[in-house]
Structure formats: C-alpha cells, structure tokens
Amino acid sequence: MILSGKAKLAGVMGWPVGHSRSPRLHGFWLEKYGIDGAYLPLAVAPEKISQALRALPSLGFQGCNVTIPHKEAVYKAVDHLTERAKKIGAVNTVIVNEDGALTGDNTDGYGFIENLKAGAPEWKAENPAVVLGAGGAARGVLVALQEAGVSDIRLTNRTVERAEALAADLGGITVIDWEDRSDCLKDAGLLVNTTSLGMTGQPPLEMSLEGLNNSAVVTDIVYSPLKTSLLEAAETRGNTVVDGLGMLLHQARPGFAAWFGKEPEVTDDLRQFVLEDL
Ligand code: ATR
C-alpha cells in the first residue's frame, strides 16, 4: 500500500502486541475501501502508556485501540470517557478530538451484542440470560445485555466473590453457584461463555445442556477454536450457535469509522481473511 503525506494513522497499543489480530483486520478494511491510511501495531510497555497516549495528537494520529495490559490504565489517563466505557470501567478505543483531547470508548460490549444480533436475529432480550464467567470480558457482555433490555441475568463463576461483586455493581443479576451451572438453564433464551474454558490449551468447559430450551441461543466469546465444545454440543441438540470471532470483528467497527471516516462492514471475506491467521 502506498501512503500519501496526508494518510490517516491509527494503531493498537499492547504489550506484547505481536498476537493482536487488529492490524490485519483494519488493514483489510483500509485496502478494501481504498483509504489513504495505516493501522500499526504499537508495542508500548506498561510504564510508557501515558507518554505514548499523549504522543498521539502530537504525531497526528486519529486514535488507537488499546489491549492487554493497558485497558484500565488508559481508562484513567484519557480526558473524556463515553458512557459505555464508564460502565465497563475500561477502554479499548481512543479517539483524538479536534482540540487534541483524548476520548476513551469501550466497544467490547457493542461487539458482543452486534455479533449476537447478526448471528441469531431471532434472539429476544425478554428471556433470561445465563452468563458463565466474571472476568474482564464478562463485564462488557453484562453491560451490553442489560442495555439491550435483558432484565433477568443469571451469573455463575468459579470464584463466587467476583460474580457477587459484578452483581452488586450492575444490579439485575442473580448469582448462581458454579457447581449449579447446569441447573440454572430453565427458560433461558441465551447462554454465554465468557470464561477461558474451552480455549485451545485450556481445560474444557464441563456443562450439561439438558435443561436448555431448544430455542435458546448459545454463544462463546472464545474463538480459538472457532467451534468450541460448548458450541458443538449446542449445535448437535439444535440450538442456534454464535461463535466468538464475530465479536472481535464487530468491536473494531466504531474505531475504524471514527478514525478513517468510513463505516466498515463485517463480511464473510473479512471473517475468512482473519481466520486464515488465527
Ligand atoms: P478475561 O479478562 O479474559 O475475562 P480473566 O479475568 O482471567 O480473563 O477471567 C477468566 C474467566 O475464566 C474467569 O471467570 C475465571 O474464573 P475465576 O474468576 O474463578 O478465575 C474463568 N476460569 C478460568 N479458568 C477456569 C477454570 N479452570 N474453571 C472455571 N473457571 C475458570
């Protein structure tokens, strides 16, 4: 790709950053839409994060994504926060405003819900949702579900205190003991795995889906493997399943639109392109 002197710049700050799929994903869109711009991997050590962020306006960057381990530090370092970033308590997208101030956004929950709607258009927020896991990823999912109108959320986590803390903070959540995770599926319209169980190299997620309605949607934020054993089991019994790759793709859309001025689309060829390098 040949850049002009006016090329728009963005990137992803992480430490390490080599594992990030974001340069490939944004690079695909830049190429597809013929945009004069670049999206770079930015390896920023934790002690340099504030300095690196403050350099964005000076260098003429439009903004950046931030990934592990910077999401909480950036939350504290930016000048403005969007409402959804405030609710999630972490930032994954930074936008440089015209006056050089930095706005922190969090698009993880947005990516989750957009992926769910795209993969399971029949899903309805009226029915209870069962959420497995209370780690960093769970918070974005819970906030997005509540914003979409889910008023009955059953949350279960190995370490019950983490689930209780989230429930106390967000409200509208019933905490279920981890041992009882297979027994809380009655009437649920959605089952979400936000734990790392089932991910390549991690232990499997052991769970019986016997009590789950056939009409319920099952989704996993794990995307390596793409078809986790949870999704396989759910698909075999006739449930609609939504894999986790789409969440990664959809969470990238608001940042791209803000930095490069084009609303990008999540398409099969994009999925295929990102999958080739998972
Ligand atoms: P992330 O920020 O990606 O969510 P995390 O904060 O480490 O990562 O959370 C990982 C989630 O997977 C947590 O819900 C964790 O449960 P704990 O809060 O009890 O640690 C869950 N998890 C990881 N390994 C697990 C295991 N072997 N059994 C049950 N849950 C597990």
Short mmCIF file of C-alpha atoms and ligand atoms in Angstrom, two decimals:
data_model
loop_
_atom_site.label_atom_id
_atom_site.label_comp_id
_atom_site.label_asym_id
_atom_site.label_seq_id
_atom_site.Cartn_x
_atom_site.Cartn_y
_atom_site.Cartn_z
CA MET A 1 0.00 0.00 0.00
CA ILE A 2 1.31 3.44 -0.93
CA LEU A 3 0.54 6.24 1.54
CA SER A 4 0.35 9.93 0.77
CA GLY A 5 1.62 12.65 3.10
CA LYS A 6 -1.97 13.09 4.30
CA ALA A 7 -2.52 9.48 5.29
CA LYS A 8 -4.62 8.98 8.41
CA LEU A 9 -2.94 6.99 11.17
CA ALA A 10 -4.19 4.68 13.91
CA GLY A 11 -2.90 1.55 15.63
CA VAL A 12 -3.11 -0.76 18.60
CA MET A 13 -1.11 -0.32 21.81
CA GLY A 14 -0.37 -3.54 23.63
CA TRP A 15 2.45 -5.32 25.49
CA PRO A 16 3.20 -7.62 23.86
CA VAL A 17 1.32 -6.63 20.74
CA GLY A 18 2.50 -9.34 18.35
CA HIS A 19 -0.54 -11.54 18.97
CA SER A 20 -3.04 -8.79 18.07
CA ARG A 21 -5.32 -9.50 15.09
CA SER A 22 -6.28 -5.83 14.83
CA PRO A 23 -3.63 -4.71 12.29
CA ARG A 24 -4.76 -7.49 9.94
CA LEU A 25 -8.42 -6.69 10.46
CA HIS A 26 -8.14 -2.91 9.99
CA GLY A 27 -5.61 -3.42 7.18
CA PHE A 28 -8.21 -5.49 5.32
CA TRP A 29 -10.77 -2.68 5.56
CA LEU A 30 -8.26 0.04 4.58
CA GLU A 31 -7.37 -1.93 1.47
CA LYS A 32 -10.98 -2.85 0.67
CA TYR A 33 -12.20 0.76 0.88
CA GLY A 34 -9.09 2.22 -0.78
CA ILE A 35 -8.41 4.52 2.18
CA ASP A 36 -5.24 6.59 2.41
CA GLY A 37 -4.40 5.41 5.91
CA ALA A 38 -2.47 2.93 8.04
CA TYR A 39 -3.13 0.92 11.19
CA LEU A 40 0.04 -0.08 13.05
CA PRO A 41 0.99 -2.46 15.85
CA LEU A 42 2.38 -0.25 18.66
CA ALA A 43 4.40 -2.16 21.27
CA VAL A 44 4.09 0.05 24.37
CA ALA A 45 5.49 -1.07 27.74
CA PRO A 46 3.20 -0.53 30.74
CA GLU A 47 5.36 2.25 32.22
CA LYS A 48 5.23 4.16 28.91
CA ILE A 49 1.50 4.03 28.30
CA SER A 50 0.62 7.59 29.43
CA GLN A 51 3.51 9.05 27.46
CA ALA A 52 2.56 7.07 24.36
CA LEU A 53 -1.09 8.11 24.60
CA ARG A 54 -0.17 11.78 24.96
CA ALA A 55 2.02 11.49 21.88
CA LEU A 56 -0.94 10.53 19.68
CA PRO A 57 -2.16 14.10 18.97
CA SER A 58 1.41 15.39 18.56
CA LEU A 59 2.10 12.71 15.95
CA GLY A 60 -1.14 13.44 14.12
CA PHE A 61 -2.76 10.08 14.95
CA GLN A 62 -6.55 9.84 14.75
CA GLY A 63 -6.54 7.48 17.73
CA CYS A 64 -5.83 3.87 18.62
CA ASN A 65 -7.07 0.65 20.14
CA VAL A 66 -5.64 -0.50 23.43
CA THR A 67 -5.32 -4.08 24.51
CA ILE A 68 -3.83 -6.12 27.34
CA PRO A 69 -2.45 -4.91 29.75
CA HIS A 70 -3.44 -1.27 29.14
CA LYS A 71 -7.25 -1.16 29.24
CA GLU A 72 -7.59 0.03 32.83
CA ALA A 73 -4.59 2.40 32.77
CA VAL A 74 -5.93 4.14 29.67
CA TYR A 75 -9.32 4.44 31.35
CA LYS A 76 -7.62 6.62 33.97
CA ALA A 77 -5.40 8.53 31.55
CA VAL A 78 -7.85 9.90 28.94
CA ASP A 79 -9.61 13.30 29.13
CA HIS A 80 -13.16 12.10 28.37
CA LEU A 81 -14.98 8.78 28.63
CA THR A 82 -18.05 7.57 26.78
CA GLU A 83 -20.96 6.34 28.90
CA ARG A 84 -20.33 2.73 27.91
CA ALA A 85 -16.64 2.99 28.80
CA LYS A 86 -17.63 4.35 32.22
CA LYS A 87 -19.98 1.43 32.77
CA ILE A 88 -17.41 -1.16 31.72
CA GLY A 89 -14.56 0.53 33.62
CA ALA A 90 -12.02 0.00 30.84
CA VAL A 91 -11.09 1.49 27.46
CA ASN A 92 -10.34 -0.37 24.22
CA THR A 93 -10.69 2.51 21.74
CA VAL A 94 -9.18 6.01 21.93
CA ILE A 95 -10.22 8.87 19.68
CA VAL A 96 -8.17 12.05 19.29
CA ASN A 97 -10.54 15.02 19.25
CA GLU A 98 -10.00 18.11 17.11
CA ASP A 99 -8.68 20.03 20.12
CA GLY A 100 -6.16 17.24 20.85
CA ALA A 101 -8.07 15.87 23.84
CA LEU A 102 -8.47 12.09 24.11
CA THR A 103 -11.82 10.31 24.38
CA GLY A 104 -11.85 6.75 25.72
CA ASP A 105 -14.55 4.38 24.48
CA ASN A 106 -15.22 0.71 25.07
CA THR A 107 -16.66 -1.24 22.15
CA ASP A 108 -16.33 -4.78 23.55
CA GLY A 109 -19.96 -4.98 24.69
CA TYR A 110 -21.11 -3.38 21.44
CA GLY A 111 -19.14 -6.01 19.50
CA PHE A 112 -20.70 -8.77 21.56
CA ILE A 113 -24.27 -7.64 21.00
CA GLU A 114 -23.82 -6.80 17.31
CA ASN A 115 -22.34 -10.25 16.75
CA LEU A 116 -25.21 -11.86 18.63
CA LYS A 117 -27.83 -9.96 16.62
CA ALA A 118 -26.10 -10.75 13.33
CA GLY A 119 -25.66 -14.46 14.12
CA ALA A 120 -29.04 -15.03 15.83
CA PRO A 121 -31.58 -12.50 14.54
CA GLU A 122 -34.31 -14.47 16.33
CA TRP A 123 -32.79 -13.76 19.79
CA LYS A 124 -35.05 -11.81 22.12
CA ALA A 125 -33.99 -9.83 25.16
CA GLU A 126 -37.17 -10.72 27.09
CA ASN A 127 -35.94 -14.15 28.17
CA PRO A 128 -33.38 -14.74 30.93
CA ALA A 129 -29.71 -14.97 30.00
CA VAL A 130 -27.16 -17.24 31.67
CA VAL A 131 -23.62 -15.87 31.72
CA LEU A 132 -20.62 -18.04 32.63
CA GLY A 133 -17.58 -16.19 33.99
CA ALA A 134 -16.95 -12.96 35.86
CA GLY A 135 -13.55 -11.90 34.50
CA GLY A 136 -12.64 -8.84 32.47
CA ALA A 137 -14.59 -9.97 29.41
CA ALA A 138 -17.77 -10.66 31.39
CA ARG A 139 -18.34 -7.05 32.37
CA GLY A 140 -18.68 -5.80 28.79
CA VAL A 141 -21.04 -8.66 27.97
CA LEU A 142 -23.22 -7.99 31.03
CA VAL A 143 -23.44 -4.25 30.37
CA ALA A 144 -24.34 -4.89 26.72
CA LEU A 145 -27.03 -7.41 27.64
CA GLN A 146 -28.58 -5.00 30.12
CA GLU A 147 -28.50 -2.18 27.58
CA ALA A 148 -30.19 -4.48 25.06
CA GLY A 149 -33.01 -4.95 27.58
CA VAL A 150 -32.20 -8.23 29.36
CA SER A 151 -33.57 -7.76 32.87
CA ASP A 152 -33.00 -11.29 34.20
CA ILE A 153 -29.35 -12.34 34.14
CA ARG A 154 -28.03 -15.44 35.92
CA LEU A 155 -24.31 -15.14 36.51
CA THR A 156 -22.09 -18.01 37.58
CA ASN A 157 -18.35 -18.06 38.19
CA ARG A 158 -15.85 -20.43 39.80
CA THR A 159 -14.82 -17.67 42.21
CA VAL A 160 -18.22 -16.63 43.51
CA GLU A 161 -16.94 -13.35 45.00
CA ARG A 162 -16.14 -11.98 41.55
CA ALA A 163 -19.70 -12.71 40.39
CA GLU A 164 -21.11 -11.15 43.55
CA ALA A 165 -19.04 -8.01 43.04
CA LEU A 166 -20.33 -7.62 39.48
CA ALA A 167 -23.91 -8.26 40.59
CA ALA A 168 -23.63 -5.66 43.37
CA ASP A 169 -22.20 -3.14 40.96
CA LEU A 170 -24.56 -3.63 38.00
CA GLY A 171 -27.80 -4.81 39.64
CA GLY A 172 -30.41 -7.05 37.98
CA ILE A 173 -28.15 -10.08 38.27
CA THR A 174 -28.71 -13.32 40.21
CA VAL A 175 -25.55 -15.14 41.25
CA ILE A 176 -25.59 -18.93 40.86
CA ASP A 177 -23.02 -21.30 42.38
CA TRP A 178 -20.56 -22.61 39.80
CA GLU A 179 -21.48 -26.20 40.76
CA ASP A 180 -25.09 -25.43 39.80
CA ARG A 181 -24.32 -24.01 36.35
CA SER A 182 -26.06 -26.87 34.54
CA ASP A 183 -29.20 -26.45 36.68
CA CYS A 184 -29.94 -22.80 36.01
CA LEU A 185 -30.77 -23.05 32.31
CA LYS A 186 -34.55 -23.40 32.60
CA ASP A 187 -36.41 -20.81 30.45
CA ALA A 188 -33.14 -19.16 29.39
CA GLY A 189 -33.11 -17.60 25.92
CA LEU A 190 -29.34 -17.19 25.87
CA LEU A 191 -26.26 -18.95 27.25
CA VAL A 192 -22.94 -17.11 27.03
CA ASN A 193 -19.48 -18.42 27.91
CA THR A 194 -17.08 -15.62 28.88
CA THR A 195 -14.60 -17.88 30.67
CA SER A 196 -11.40 -19.12 29.08
CA LEU A 197 -12.60 -22.71 29.43
CA GLY A 198 -12.68 -24.47 26.05
CA MET A 199 -9.96 -22.26 24.59
CA THR A 200 -7.06 -24.07 22.92
CA GLY A 201 -4.63 -25.03 25.70
CA GLN A 202 -7.19 -24.51 28.50
CA PRO A 203 -9.33 -27.10 30.27
CA PRO A 204 -12.70 -27.93 28.66
CA LEU A 205 -15.94 -26.38 29.86
CA GLU A 206 -17.88 -29.15 31.54
CA MET A 207 -21.57 -28.47 31.40
CA SER A 208 -24.78 -30.32 30.67
CA LEU A 209 -27.18 -28.54 28.30
CA GLU A 210 -30.05 -30.88 29.10
CA GLY A 211 -32.14 -28.19 30.82
CA LEU A 212 -31.77 -25.69 27.97
CA ASN A 213 -34.68 -24.88 25.63
CA ASN A 214 -34.08 -25.85 22.01
CA SER A 215 -34.91 -22.29 21.03
CA ALA A 216 -32.15 -20.77 23.20
CA VAL A 217 -29.11 -19.20 21.55
CA VAL A 218 -25.64 -20.31 22.70
CA THR A 219 -22.58 -18.13 22.21
CA ASP A 220 -18.95 -18.30 23.24
CA ILE A 221 -16.51 -15.42 23.29
CA VAL A 222 -13.69 -17.92 22.79
CA TYR A 223 -12.78 -18.05 19.08
CA SER A 224 -9.83 -20.39 19.14
CA PRO A 225 -11.08 -22.99 18.33
CA LEU A 226 -13.87 -21.35 16.39
CA LYS A 227 -16.28 -24.16 17.23
CA THR A 228 -15.77 -24.79 20.95
CA SER A 229 -17.09 -27.99 22.50
CA LEU A 230 -19.88 -25.90 24.08
CA LEU A 231 -20.97 -24.69 20.64
CA GLU A 232 -20.64 -28.18 19.18
CA ALA A 233 -22.82 -29.69 21.89
CA ALA A 234 -25.39 -26.91 21.49
CA GLU A 235 -25.49 -27.24 17.72
CA THR A 236 -25.95 -31.01 17.93
CA ARG A 237 -29.09 -30.56 20.00
CA GLY A 238 -30.50 -27.96 17.62
CA ASN A 239 -29.68 -24.64 19.33
CA THR A 240 -28.59 -21.64 17.26
CA VAL A 241 -24.90 -21.02 17.98
CA VAL A 242 -22.82 -17.85 17.50
CA ASP A 243 -19.03 -18.09 17.59
CA GLY A 244 -16.70 -15.57 19.19
CA LEU A 245 -14.83 -14.38 16.10
CA GLY A 246 -17.64 -12.00 15.14
CA MET A 247 -17.30 -10.16 18.46
CA LEU A 248 -13.69 -9.35 17.61
CA LEU A 249 -14.71 -8.11 14.17
CA HIS A 250 -17.70 -6.05 15.29
CA GLN A 251 -15.90 -4.37 18.21
CA ALA A 252 -13.48 -2.89 15.67
CA ARG A 253 -16.17 -1.05 13.68
CA PRO A 254 -16.70 2.12 15.78
CA GLY A 255 -12.97 2.86 15.96
CA PHE A 256 -12.45 2.42 12.22
CA ALA A 257 -15.42 4.67 11.48
CA ALA A 258 -14.15 7.41 13.83
CA TRP A 259 -10.54 7.35 12.61
CA PHE A 260 -10.95 6.76 8.90
CA GLY A 261 -14.41 8.23 8.22
CA LYS A 262 -15.98 5.10 6.77
CA GLU A 263 -18.47 2.68 8.40
CA PRO A 264 -16.86 -0.71 7.73
CA GLU A 265 -18.79 -3.93 7.18
CA VAL A 266 -18.28 -7.35 8.73
CA THR A 267 -18.44 -9.72 5.76
CA ASP A 268 -17.64 -13.37 5.08
CA ASP A 269 -14.47 -12.45 3.21
CA LEU A 270 -13.25 -10.46 6.24
CA ARG A 271 -14.01 -13.42 8.54
CA GLN A 272 -12.14 -15.73 6.18
CA PHE A 273 -9.16 -13.39 5.99
CA VAL A 274 -8.84 -13.07 9.78
CA LEU A 275 -9.45 -16.81 10.27
CA GLU A 276 -6.54 -17.68 7.97
CA ASP A 277 -4.18 -16.24 10.57
CA LEU A 278 -5.75 -17.43 13.84
P1 ATR B 1 -10.72 -12.17 30.98
O1 ATR B 1 -10.33 -10.79 31.36
O2 ATR B 1 -10.28 -12.57 29.60
O3 ATR B 1 -12.16 -12.48 31.23
P2 ATR B 1 -9.93 -13.32 33.44
O4 ATR B 1 -10.24 -12.05 34.12
O5 ATR B 1 -8.71 -14.06 33.85
O6 ATR B 1 -9.82 -13.11 31.91
O7 ATR B 1 -11.20 -14.29 33.54
C1 ATR B 1 -11.19 -15.59 33.09
C2 ATR B 1 -12.54 -16.22 33.43
O8 ATR B 1 -12.45 -17.63 33.20
C3 ATR B 1 -12.93 -16.06 34.91
O9 ATR B 1 -14.33 -16.04 35.00
C4 ATR B 1 -12.34 -17.33 35.50
O10 ATR B 1 -12.93 -17.74 36.72
P3 ATR B 1 -12.33 -17.20 38.12
O11 ATR B 1 -12.88 -15.82 38.31
O12 ATR B 1 -12.80 -18.16 39.12
O13 ATR B 1 -10.82 -17.20 37.96
C5 ATR B 1 -12.67 -18.33 34.43
N1 ATR B 1 -11.84 -19.52 34.51
C6 ATR B 1 -10.55 -19.63 34.11
N2 ATR B 1 -10.11 -20.89 34.35
C7 ATR B 1 -11.14 -21.58 34.92
C8 ATR B 1 -11.31 -22.94 35.40
N3 ATR B 1 -10.32 -23.83 35.31
N4 ATR B 1 -12.51 -23.27 35.92
C9 ATR B 1 -13.53 -22.39 35.98
N5 ATR B 1 -13.42 -21.10 35.54
C10 ATR B 1 -12.25 -20.70 35.01
#
